[in-house]
Structure formats: C-alpha cells, structure tokens
Coordinates of N, CA and C in Angstrom, one line a residue:
M1 N 47.2 -211.1 64.0 CA 45.8 -210.4 62.9 C 44.0 -210.2 64.2
V2 N 44.9 -211.4 65.9 CA 43.7 -211.2 66.6 C 43.9 -210.0 67.2
L3 N 44.9 -210.3 67.7 CA 45.5 -208.9 68.4 C 45.8 -207.4 68.2
I4 N 46.0 -207.0 66.9 CA 45.8 -206.1 65.6 C 44.2 -205.8 65.8
A5 N 43.1 -206.7 65.5 CA 41.9 -206.6 65.6 C 41.6 -206.0 66.7
A6 N 41.8 -206.8 68.0 CA 41.3 -206.2 69.3 C 41.8 -204.7 69.2
A7 N 42.9 -204.4 69.3 CA 43.7 -203.4 69.2 C 43.0 -202.0 69.0
V8 N 42.3 -202.3 67.5 CA 41.9 -201.5 66.7 C 40.2 -201.4 67.2
L9 N 39.9 -202.1 67.6 CA 38.1 -202.0 68.3 C 38.3 -200.9 69.3
I10 N 39.3 -201.4 70.4 CA 39.8 -200.9 71.5 C 39.8 -199.3 71.1
M11 N 40.4 -198.9 70.4 CA 41.2 -197.8 69.6 C 39.3 -197.0 69.4
Q12 N 38.6 -197.7 68.5 CA 37.9 -197.4 67.8 C 36.6 -197.3 69.0
G13 N 37.0 -197.8 70.2 CA 35.6 -197.7 71.1 C 36.2 -196.1 72.2
A14 N 37.1 -196.2 72.4 CA 38.1 -195.4 73.0 C 37.3 -194.0 72.5
T15 N 37.7 -193.7 71.0 CA 37.6 -192.6 70.2 C 35.8 -192.1 70.5
A16 N 35.1 -193.8 70.5 CA 33.4 -193.1 70.1 C 33.1 -192.7 71.5
Q17 N 34.2 -193.1 72.8 CA 33.7 -192.9 74.2 C 33.9 -191.1 74.5
Q18 N 35.0 -190.5 73.6 CA 35.8 -189.5 73.7 C 34.8 -188.3 73.2
T19 N 34.6 -188.8 71.4 CA 33.8 -188.3 71.4 C 32.3 -188.4 72.1
A20 N 31.6 -188.9 72.3 CA 30.0 -189.0 72.9 C 30.6 -188.0 74.8
A21 N 31.5 -187.8 75.1 CA 31.6 -187.0 76.4 C 32.2 -186.1 75.7
K22 N 32.3 -185.2 74.9 CA 32.9 -183.9 74.4 C 31.5 -182.9 74.1
L23 N 29.8 -183.9 74.0 CA 29.2 -183.5 73.5 C 28.3 -183.1 74.3
P24 N 27.9 -181.7 74.6 CA 27.0 -181.3 75.7 C 25.8 -181.5 76.1
A25 N 25.6 -181.7 77.1 CA 24.4 -182.3 77.8 C 22.9 -181.7 77.9
A26 N 22.5 -181.9 77.8 CA 21.1 -181.7 77.7 C 21.1 -180.6 78.6
G27 N 20.1 -179.4 78.2 CA 20.3 -178.2 79.1 C 21.2 -176.8 78.9
T28 N 22.6 -177.4 78.3 CA 23.5 -177.0 77.5 C 22.8 -176.1 77.3
S29 N 23.3 -174.0 77.2 CA 22.7 -173.1 76.9 C 23.8 -172.3 77.0
A30 N 23.8 -171.0 75.4 CA 24.3 -170.5 75.3 C 23.5 -169.5 74.7
I31 N 23.7 -167.6 75.1 CA 23.5 -166.2 74.6 C 24.0 -165.7 73.1
I32 N 23.8 -166.6 72.4 CA 24.7 -166.0 71.0 C 25.2 -164.5 70.8
G33 N 24.0 -163.7 70.8 CA 23.7 -162.4 71.3 C 22.8 -161.4 70.9
K34 N 22.7 -160.4 70.5 CA 20.8 -160.3 70.9 C 21.4 -159.2 69.1
I35 N 19.5 -159.2 69.2 CA 19.5 -158.6 67.9 C 18.1 -158.0 68.1
D36 N 18.7 -156.0 68.0 CA 17.3 -155.7 68.3 C 17.0 -155.3 69.9
G37 N 17.6 -156.1 70.7 CA 17.7 -155.5 72.1 C 17.4 -157.7 72.0
I38 N 16.9 -158.2 71.6 CA 16.6 -159.8 71.8 C 17.5 -160.8 72.1
E39 N 17.3 -161.4 72.9 CA 18.6 -162.2 73.0 C 18.3 -163.9 72.2
V40 N 19.2 -164.1 71.9 CA 19.2 -165.0 71.0 C 19.7 -166.0 71.3
E41 N 19.8 -167.3 71.7 CA 20.0 -169.0 73.2 C 20.0 -170.0 71.8
A42 N 20.8 -170.2 71.9 CA 20.8 -171.6 71.3 C 21.2 -172.5 72.9
M43 N 20.2 -174.0 72.8 CA 19.7 -174.6 73.8 C 20.0 -176.4 73.2
V44 N 20.4 -176.8 74.1 CA 20.1 -178.4 74.1 C 19.3 -178.9 75.1
Q45 N 18.6 -179.3 73.7 CA 17.0 -179.2 74.8 C 15.7 -179.9 73.6
G46 N 15.4 -180.2 74.2 CA 13.6 -181.3 73.0 C 13.3 -180.2 74.2
P47 N 11.8 -180.9 72.9 CA 11.0 -179.8 72.9 C 9.6 -180.1 73.9
A48 N 10.1 -180.9 74.9 CA 8.8 -181.4 75.5 C 9.6 -181.2 77.0
A49 N 10.7 -180.8 77.3 CA 11.5 -180.6 78.0 C 11.8 -179.0 78.5
E50 N 11.6 -177.9 77.6 CA 11.9 -176.8 77.6 C 11.3 -175.9 77.8
I51 N 11.5 -175.7 79.2 CA 10.5 -174.5 80.3 C 10.4 -172.8 78.8
T52 N 8.9 -172.9 78.9 CA 8.9 -171.7 78.2 C 7.8 -171.8 77.7
P53 N 6.7 -170.1 77.7 CA 5.4 -170.1 77.7 C 5.1 -170.9 76.2
L54 N 5.8 -171.0 74.9 CA 5.6 -170.8 74.4 C 6.9 -171.6 73.2
Q55 N 6.8 -172.9 72.8 CA 7.2 -173.8 72.3 C 6.9 -173.9 71.0
V56 N 7.6 -173.6 70.0 CA 7.1 -174.0 68.0 C 8.0 -175.5 67.9
A57 N 6.9 -176.5 67.2 CA 8.1 -177.1 67.1 C 7.1 -177.6 65.5
C58 N 7.7 -178.2 64.8 CA 8.1 -178.3 63.3 C 7.5 -180.0 62.7
V59 N 6.5 -180.5 62.0 CA 6.4 -182.0 61.6 C 6.0 -181.0 60.1
F60 N 6.1 -183.3 59.9 CA 6.0 -182.9 58.5 C 4.4 -183.7 58.0
E61 N 3.8 -183.9 56.9 CA 2.9 -184.5 57.1 C 3.0 -186.4 57.1
Y62 N 2.3 -186.6 57.3 CA 1.8 -188.3 57.8 C 2.2 -188.9 57.5
T63 N 3.2 -190.3 57.5 CA 3.6 -191.5 56.9 C 3.5 -192.2 58.1
E64 N 3.3 -193.1 58.2 CA 3.5 -194.0 58.9 C 4.3 -194.4 60.1
G65 N 4.5 -194.2 61.0 CA 5.7 -194.4 61.4 C 6.5 -193.3 61.7
D66 N 6.9 -192.6 61.0 CA 7.6 -191.3 60.4 C 8.0 -191.1 62.1
F67 N 7.5 -191.3 63.2 CA 7.9 -190.6 64.2 C 9.3 -192.0 64.9
T68 N 9.3 -193.1 64.3 CA 9.6 -194.0 65.0 C 10.6 -195.1 63.9
N69 N 10.2 -195.0 63.2 CA 11.1 -196.5 61.8 C 12.2 -195.5 61.1
P70 N 12.9 -195.8 61.0 CA 14.9 -195.1 60.0 C 13.4 -194.7 59.0
P71 N 14.0 -193.7 57.9 CA 15.7 -193.2 59.2 C 15.1 -191.6 60.6
A72 N 14.7 -192.0 61.2 CA 13.9 -191.2 62.3 C 15.0 -191.4 63.3
L73 N 15.4 -190.9 63.7 CA 16.4 -190.8 65.3 C 15.7 -191.8 66.3
P74 N 16.8 -192.9 66.8 CA 16.2 -193.5 67.5 C 15.6 -193.1 69.2
A75 N 14.7 -193.3 69.6 CA 14.1 -193.2 70.4 C 15.1 -192.0 71.3
Q76 N 15.6 -192.5 72.2 CA 16.4 -191.9 72.9 C 17.0 -190.4 72.8
L77 N 17.2 -190.4 71.9 CA 17.5 -189.0 70.9 C 17.0 -188.1 69.9
N78 N 15.0 -188.4 70.0 CA 14.4 -188.1 69.6 C 13.4 -187.7 69.9
G79 N 13.7 -186.2 69.9 CA 12.7 -184.8 70.5 C 11.2 -184.4 70.5
M80 N 10.7 -185.2 69.2 CA 10.0 -185.1 68.9 C 9.2 -186.6 69.0
L81 N 10.0 -187.0 69.1 CA 8.7 -188.7 69.5 C 8.5 -188.3 71.0
H82 N 9.4 -187.9 71.7 CA 9.6 -187.7 73.2 C 8.1 -186.3 73.2
L83 N 7.8 -185.6 72.6 CA 7.2 -185.0 72.4 C 5.4 -185.5 72.3
D84 N 5.9 -186.0 71.2 CA 4.7 -186.9 70.6 C 4.0 -188.0 71.9
K85 N 5.1 -188.3 72.7 CA 4.5 -189.0 73.6 C 4.2 -188.7 75.4
A86 N 4.7 -187.2 75.6 CA 4.4 -186.4 76.3 C 2.6 -186.4 76.1
L87 N 2.3 -186.2 74.6 CA 1.4 -186.0 75.0 C 0.6 -186.5 74.1
N88 N 0.8 -188.2 74.9 CA -0.2 -189.0 74.3 C -0.2 -189.8 72.9
G89 N 0.5 -189.2 72.2 CA 0.5 -189.1 70.6 C -0.4 -188.7 69.9
I90 N -1.2 -187.6 70.5 CA -1.8 -186.3 69.9 C -1.2 -185.6 69.0
I91 N 0.4 -185.6 68.3 CA 0.4 -185.4 67.3 C 0.5 -186.6 66.4
T92 N 0.7 -187.3 66.7 CA 0.5 -188.6 65.1 C -1.1 -188.2 64.7
E93 N -1.6 -188.6 66.5 CA -3.2 -188.6 65.7 C -3.7 -187.8 65.0
L94 N -3.2 -186.3 64.8 CA -3.6 -185.2 64.3 C -3.5 -185.3 62.9
R95 N -2.9 -185.5 63.3 CA -1.5 -185.9 61.3 C -2.6 -187.6 60.7
R96 N -2.6 -188.2 61.7 CA -3.4 -189.4 60.8 C -4.4 -188.9 60.6
S97 N -5.2 -188.7 61.4 CA -6.5 -188.3 60.4 C -6.9 -187.2 60.0
G98 N -6.2 -186.1 59.6 CA -6.3 -185.0 58.9 C -7.1 -183.5 59.8
K99 N -6.9 -184.1 61.1 CA -7.2 -183.0 61.6 C -6.5 -182.0 61.9
F100 N -4.7 -182.3 61.7 CA -4.1 -181.3 61.7 C -2.9 -181.7 60.5
S101 N -3.0 -181.3 59.2 CA -1.8 -182.4 58.1 C -0.8 -182.0 57.4
G102 N -0.3 -180.7 58.7 CA 1.2 -180.7 58.4 C 1.4 -180.1 57.2
H103 N 0.2 -179.5 56.2 CA 1.0 -179.1 55.3 C 1.9 -177.4 55.5
A104 N 2.8 -178.0 54.3 CA 3.6 -176.6 54.5 C 3.0 -175.3 55.4
Y105 N 3.2 -174.5 56.2 CA 2.8 -173.6 56.7 C 1.7 -173.6 57.8
E106 N 1.1 -174.5 57.3 CA -0.6 -174.5 58.7 C 0.3 -174.3 59.6
T107 N -0.7 -174.3 60.8 CA -0.4 -173.8 61.8 C -1.8 -174.6 62.6
L108 N -0.9 -175.0 63.6 CA -2.1 -175.3 65.1 C -1.3 -174.8 66.9
L109 N -2.7 -174.4 66.8 CA -1.8 -173.9 68.4 C -2.3 -174.5 69.7
L110 N -2.1 -175.5 70.6 CA -2.0 -176.5 71.9 C -2.0 -175.8 72.9
T111 N -2.4 -175.7 73.8 CA -2.6 -175.8 75.4 C -2.4 -177.1 75.9
P112 N -1.5 -177.4 76.1 CA -1.4 -178.9 76.8 C -1.8 -178.8 78.5
A113 N -2.2 -179.7 78.5 CA -2.5 -180.2 79.7 C -1.4 -180.1 81.2
K114 N -1.6 -180.0 82.0 CA -0.5 -179.2 82.8 C 0.8 -180.4 83.6
G115 N 1.4 -179.8 83.0 CA 2.7 -181.3 83.6 C 2.7 -182.4 82.9
S116 N 1.7 -182.0 81.5 CA 2.4 -183.0 80.7 C 3.5 -182.1 79.9
I117 N 4.1 -181.2 79.1 CA 5.1 -181.2 78.8 C 5.3 -179.4 79.9
A118 N 6.8 -178.8 79.4 CA 7.0 -178.1 80.7 C 6.6 -176.6 80.0
A119 N 6.1 -176.3 78.4 CA 6.1 -175.6 77.7 C 4.4 -175.1 78.2
K120 N 4.1 -173.4 78.2 CA 2.2 -173.5 78.3 C 1.9 -173.8 77.1
Q121 N 2.6 -173.1 76.7 CA 1.7 -173.3 74.9 C 2.4 -174.0 73.5
L122 N 1.9 -174.8 72.8 CA 2.8 -175.7 71.8 C 2.0 -175.1 70.8
L123 N 2.6 -174.1 69.6 CA 2.3 -174.2 68.0 C 3.4 -175.5 67.3
L124 N 2.7 -175.7 66.5 CA 2.8 -177.0 65.5 C 2.5 -176.5 64.3
I125 N 3.8 -175.7 63.9 CA 3.5 -175.8 62.5 C 4.1 -176.8 60.9
G126 N 3.8 -176.7 60.2 CA 4.1 -177.9 59.0 C 4.8 -178.1 58.2
L127 N 5.5 -178.7 57.9 CA 6.2 -178.3 56.9 C 6.3 -179.4 55.7
G128 N 5.1 -179.4 55.5 CA 4.3 -180.4 54.3 C 5.3 -182.0 53.6
D129 N 6.1 -182.1 52.6 CA 5.9 -183.3 52.3 C 7.7 -183.8 52.5
R130 N 8.2 -184.4 52.9 CA 9.1 -184.4 53.5 C 10.1 -184.7 52.1
N131 N 9.9 -185.6 51.4 CA 9.9 -186.2 49.8 C 10.6 -184.7 49.0
K132 N 9.6 -183.4 49.8 CA 10.2 -182.3 48.8 C 11.0 -181.0 49.9
F133 N 11.4 -181.5 51.4 CA 11.7 -180.3 52.0 C 13.7 -179.7 51.4
S134 N 13.3 -177.8 51.8 CA 13.7 -177.3 51.0 C 14.5 -176.4 52.3
A135 N 15.0 -176.1 52.3 CA 16.2 -175.7 54.0 C 15.3 -174.0 53.8
D136 N 14.5 -173.7 52.4 CA 14.7 -172.4 52.6 C 13.1 -171.9 53.1
I137 N 12.2 -173.2 53.1 CA 11.1 -172.4 53.8 C 11.3 -172.4 54.9
M138 N 12.6 -172.5 56.1 CA 12.5 -172.5 57.3 C 12.6 -170.6 57.5
Y139 N 13.1 -170.5 56.7 CA 12.6 -168.3 56.8 C 11.2 -168.0 57.2
T140 N 10.6 -168.7 56.4 CA 9.2 -168.6 56.9 C 8.4 -169.0 58.1
V141 N 8.8 -170.3 58.2 CA 7.7 -171.0 59.2 C 9.3 -169.9 60.5
G142 N 10.2 -169.6 60.3 CA 11.0 -168.9 61.4 C 10.1 -166.9 61.3
S143 N 9.6 -167.2 60.5 CA 8.4 -165.2 60.6 C 7.3 -165.1 61.3
I144 N 6.7 -167.4 60.9 CA 5.7 -167.8 61.5 C 5.2 -167.6 63.1
G145 N 6.2 -168.3 63.3 CA 6.6 -168.5 64.9 C 6.9 -167.4 65.3
M146 N 7.7 -166.3 65.0 CA 7.8 -164.8 65.5 C 6.5 -164.1 65.7
R147 N 5.7 -164.2 64.5 CA 4.5 -163.0 64.5 C 2.9 -164.1 65.6
E148 N 3.1 -165.3 65.8 CA 2.2 -165.7 67.0 C 3.0 -165.7 68.2
A149 N 4.1 -165.4 68.7 CA 4.7 -165.2 69.6 C 4.3 -163.6 70.1
L150 N 4.4 -162.8 69.3 CA 4.0 -161.2 68.9 C 2.3 -161.7 69.6
R151 N 1.8 -162.2 68.9 CA 0.2 -162.1 69.0 C -0.7 -162.3 70.5
L152 N 0.0 -163.3 70.6 CA -0.1 -164.4 72.4 C 0.9 -163.1 73.6
G153 N 1.5 -162.8 72.7 CA 1.6 -162.0 74.0 C 3.5 -162.3 74.4
V154 N 4.0 -163.1 74.6 CA 4.7 -163.8 75.1 C 6.0 -163.3 75.5
S155 N 6.7 -163.5 76.7 CA 8.1 -162.2 76.3 C 9.4 -163.2 76.1
S156 N 8.8 -164.4 75.9 CA 10.3 -165.3 75.3 C 9.4 -166.7 74.5
Y157 N 10.5 -166.9 73.4 CA 9.9 -168.1 73.0 C 10.7 -169.2 72.8
A158 N 10.6 -170.5 72.4 CA 11.2 -171.5 72.2 C 11.2 -172.6 70.7
H159 N 12.1 -172.3 69.7 CA 11.9 -172.5 68.0 C 12.4 -174.8 68.0
A160 N 11.6 -175.4 67.8 CA 12.3 -176.9 67.3 C 12.4 -177.0 65.9
S161 N 13.3 -177.6 65.4 CA 13.0 -177.1 63.9 C 12.2 -178.9 63.3
D162 N 13.2 -179.7 64.0 CA 12.8 -181.2 64.7 C 13.2 -181.9 63.2
L163 N 14.2 -181.4 62.7 CA 14.1 -182.0 61.4 C 15.6 -183.6 61.1
K164 N 16.0 -182.8 62.0 CA 16.9 -184.1 62.2 C 16.2 -185.8 62.9
D165 N 15.1 -184.9 63.7 CA 14.5 -186.0 64.7 C 13.8 -187.0 63.5
A166 N 13.2 -186.0 62.1 CA 11.9 -186.8 61.1 C 13.2 -187.5 60.6
G167 N 14.7 -187.6 60.6 CA 15.5 -188.0 59.8 C 15.6 -187.5 58.3
I168 N 15.9 -186.0 58.3 CA 15.5 -185.5 57.4 C 17.3 -184.6 57.4
D169 N 18.7 -184.9 56.1 CA 19.8 -184.5 56.7 C 19.4 -183.6 56.1
S170 N 19.7 -183.0 56.7 CA 19.2 -181.6 56.3 C 20.6 -180.6 56.9
P171 N 20.9 -178.8 56.4 CA 21.6 -178.6 56.3 C 21.8 -177.4 57.7
T172 N 22.3 -177.6 58.6 CA 22.2 -177.7 60.2 C 22.3 -175.8 60.2
A173 N 23.7 -175.5 59.5 CA 23.7 -173.8 59.8 C 22.6 -173.1 58.9
T174 N 22.3 -173.8 57.6 CA 21.3 -173.3 57.3 C 19.9 -172.9 57.6
V175 N 20.0 -174.1 58.0 CA 18.4 -174.1 58.8 C 17.9 -173.0 60.0
A176 N 19.2 -173.6 60.4 CA 19.2 -172.5 62.0 C 19.3 -170.6 61.5
Q177 N 20.3 -170.4 60.2 CA 20.3 -169.1 59.9 C 18.6 -168.4 59.5
N178 N 18.0 -169.6 58.6 CA 17.1 -169.3 57.8 C 15.6 -168.8 59.1
V179 N 15.5 -169.4 60.3 CA 14.7 -169.4 61.4 C 15.1 -168.3 61.7
L180 N 16.4 -167.9 62.1 CA 16.3 -166.6 63.0 C 16.4 -165.6 62.1
K181 N 16.6 -166.0 60.6 CA 15.8 -164.4 59.6 C 14.5 -164.2 59.1
G182 N 14.1 -165.1 59.9 CA 12.8 -165.1 59.2 C 11.7 -164.1 60.2
A183 N 12.6 -164.9 61.4 CA 11.9 -164.3 62.6 C 12.4 -163.0 63.0
M184 N 13.9 -162.1 63.2 CA 13.9 -161.3 63.4 C 13.4 -160.1 61.8
D185 N 13.2 -160.8 60.3 CA 13.0 -159.9 59.4 C 10.9 -159.3 59.6
A186 N 10.4 -160.3 60.2 CA 9.7 -160.8 60.6 C 9.0 -159.5 61.8
Y187 N 9.9 -159.3 63.1 CA 9.7 -158.3 64.2 C 10.0 -157.6 63.8
R188 N 10.5 -156.8 62.8 CA 11.3 -155.9 62.7 C 9.6 -155.3 61.6
T189 N 9.3 -155.8 60.5 CA 8.1 -155.1 59.8 C 7.0 -154.8 61.8
Q190 N 6.9 -155.8 62.8 CA 5.9 -155.7 63.5 C 6.4 -154.7 64.0
V191 N 7.9 -153.9 64.0 CA 7.7 -153.0 65.1 C 7.7 -151.5 64.2
F192 N 7.5 -151.8 62.4 CA 7.0 -150.5 61.4 C 6.0 -150.3 62.1
L193 N 5.0 -151.3 62.0 CA 3.9 -151.2 62.0 C 3.4 -150.6 63.7
Q194 N 4.2 -151.1 64.6 CA 3.6 -150.3 65.5 C 4.2 -148.8 65.7
K195 N 5.0 -148.9 65.1 CA 5.5 -147.1 64.9 C 4.4 -146.6 64.0
N196 N 4.1 -146.8 63.0 CA 2.5 -146.4 62.8 C 1.2 -146.4 63.1
N197 N 1.4 -147.0 64.4 CA 0.2 -147.2 65.2 C -1.0 -147.9 64.4
M198 N 0.1 -149.0 63.7 CA -0.8 -150.3 63.1 C -0.9 -151.1 64.4
D199 N -0.4 -151.6 65.1 CA -0.2 -152.9 66.0 C 0.8 -152.6 67.4
F200 N 0.2 -153.4 68.3 CA 0.7 -152.9 69.6 C 1.5 -154.4 70.0
F201 N 2.4 -154.9 70.2 CA 3.3 -155.8 71.1 C 3.7 -155.7 72.3
K202 N 3.5 -156.7 72.6 CA 4.3 -157.4 74.2 C 6.0 -157.0 73.8
P203 N 7.3 -156.2 74.5 CA 8.2 -157.0 73.6 C 8.7 -157.9 74.0
L204 N 9.4 -158.3 73.2 CA 9.9 -159.6 73.6 C 11.8 -160.1 73.7
T205 N 12.4 -161.0 74.6 CA 13.0 -160.7 75.2 C 14.1 -161.6 75.0
R206 N 13.5 -162.7 74.4 CA 14.8 -163.8 74.1 C 14.1 -164.8 73.2
I207 N 14.7 -165.0 71.9 CA 13.9 -166.5 71.2 C 15.3 -167.6 71.7
T208 N 14.7 -168.7 71.8 CA 15.9 -169.7 72.1 C 15.6 -170.8 70.9
L209 N 16.3 -171.1 70.1 CA 16.6 -172.1 69.4 C 17.3 -174.2 70.2
L210 N 16.3 -174.9 69.6 CA 16.6 -175.7 70.9 C 17.2 -176.6 69.5
A211 N 18.7 -177.0 70.0 CA 18.8 -179.0 68.9 C 19.5 -179.5 69.7
G212 N 19.6 -180.3 69.1 CA 20.6 -181.6 69.3 C 21.9 -181.5 69.8
P213 N 22.4 -182.0 71.0 CA 24.4 -182.3 71.1 C 24.9 -182.0 70.2
A214 N 24.8 -182.9 69.3 CA 26.1 -182.9 68.2 C 25.6 -181.3 67.4
F215 N 24.5 -180.8 67.5 CA 24.2 -179.3 66.7 C 24.7 -178.7 67.1
F216 N 24.8 -178.2 68.4 CA 24.4 -176.9 69.6 C 25.9 -176.2 68.7
A217 N 27.0 -177.0 68.6 CA 28.0 -176.3 68.3 C 28.2 -175.2 67.1
P218 N 27.3 -176.2 66.0 CA 27.4 -175.6 64.6 C 26.1 -174.4 64.4
S219 N 25.0 -175.2 65.0 CA 24.2 -173.9 65.0 C 24.4 -172.7 65.7
G220 N 25.1 -173.1 66.5 CA 25.4 -171.4 67.7 C 26.7 -170.5 66.4
E221 N 27.9 -171.3 66.1 CA 28.2 -170.0 65.1 C 27.8 -169.8 63.8
A222 N 26.7 -171.0 63.3 CA 25.7 -170.5 62.4 C 24.9 -169.0 62.5
L223 N 24.6 -168.9 63.6 CA 23.6 -168.2 64.6 C 24.2 -166.4 64.8
K224 N 25.8 -166.9 65.0 CA 26.9 -165.9 65.4 C 26.8 -165.0 64.2
E225 N 27.3 -165.5 63.0 CA 27.2 -165.3 61.5 C 25.2 -163.7 61.2
V226 N 24.7 -164.8 61.3 CA 23.2 -163.6 61.1 C 23.1 -162.9 61.9
I227 N 23.7 -162.7 63.5 CA 23.2 -161.5 64.2 C 24.7 -160.3 63.9
A228 N 25.4 -160.5 63.6 CA 26.8 -159.3 63.2 C 26.0 -159.2 62.0
S229 N 25.5 -159.4 61.3 CA 25.0 -159.7 60.1 C 23.6 -158.0 59.9
Y230 N 22.8 -158.5 61.1 CA 22.0 -157.7 61.5 C 22.4 -156.5 62.2
N231 N 23.0 -156.9 62.9 CA 23.7 -155.5 63.9 C 24.7 -154.3 62.6
N232 N 25.0 -155.3 62.2 CA 25.9 -153.7 60.9 C 24.7 -151.9 60.5

C-alpha cells in the first residue's frame, strides 16, 4: 500500500510538472488577427510589466486585503498585486480613501513615475461590487478603454481585466470577447464621427489583451471568434 501511494504521488507530481511546463512563459504573445486594420494581440504578461503607451487595468471597489487574501491569486501569479506594489500601494490607497472608489465604469488616468512600471500611462476602470460582477459589464469597459486610448492619441494600448487576480471565477472566453467587442464598436463609432467631421483621432495600430499563462490559449481562441465575426 505504501509503494502504491508513493507511486501515485510520483505520478501526480510528474503530471503537475508536465502541465506547468506546457504553460506559456511571461512575454509569450500572438497576433490573433486584425479588425479594421487594428492588430489584436494576446499576451502572457502582467499590467506592471507590459511595455505600452497606455495600460488599462480593472479594479473592484475596495475591501480589506482584496489584493492579498484568498480568493485573490497567490502573490507570484497576481498581476494586480504586482502593479499596486510597483506603484507603492497607490491603487489600494486610492480605493481605501475613497479618492477613487472603483465604482462600475469609474475611471482614473495616472502618469506613473518613470521606471515604476513599463507603461507610460495607466487607466484604472472600476468594476463595482465584486459580489455583483457580471461578464456583461466588460463590453462597456472595453469601449471605455478604446475611447480613452483614442482621446489620448496613443498608437496602441494594452488591456488587463485582472478578474482572476481578484479571485473572480469569471468566464475567460466571454470576458475576452466582450472587451474586444466593446472596444471595436467604440472604435467604429469614432470612425463614423470622423467621417462626418465630428471627431479626429490618430489611427490605432494594435490592442493587446493580457492574460495569465493558464488563460492565454482559451483567450486567443475566443478572440478569433470575435475577429471572424467582425470581418464577415
């Protein structure tokens, strides 16, 4: 019985190692396709490390220890915790003090100190009460991110939903699809306005959606479906 138990443990350990080995490393990326000339990229990266003119990061309303205590992801996997630490805890302090509450669709644009994070600017978008979260709101979150990117005149930007970091068991595919749909519908609205001489913006070349290693592949497949539907 001892030998059998030991063999089972060895097999389980080997399986876990094989599974971990198959997960993509940080920095792994793929251009999934294009919509209206805009490249759609999926990347394994945290919002603190992504090199981009504009990083979009999503946060819930403050609850004590929400970046560090379960069900939040462990520190080594928690991109939002890394982002907050890189900014000396400013995201936690903003929400705790009520200066930025994180209400649904609330926004705050930060220009971090050079060298603190890789992005030049950081846009926080509130998701509201974590206990009332619905993947449907990510459509509007996606549109907010796109409109701010166009307003700022950046040529590309990155989006991090950060739901898994917060311990939300969200539907990965639906979230990724809703973000991209919201972004592209907002973009097409601004294109329409520009054609009617009611707006002017610098062309956008790429939108990058960040994902953890375990969610890179399913996010990519989900994005392919959206790209195909918009190109029909």
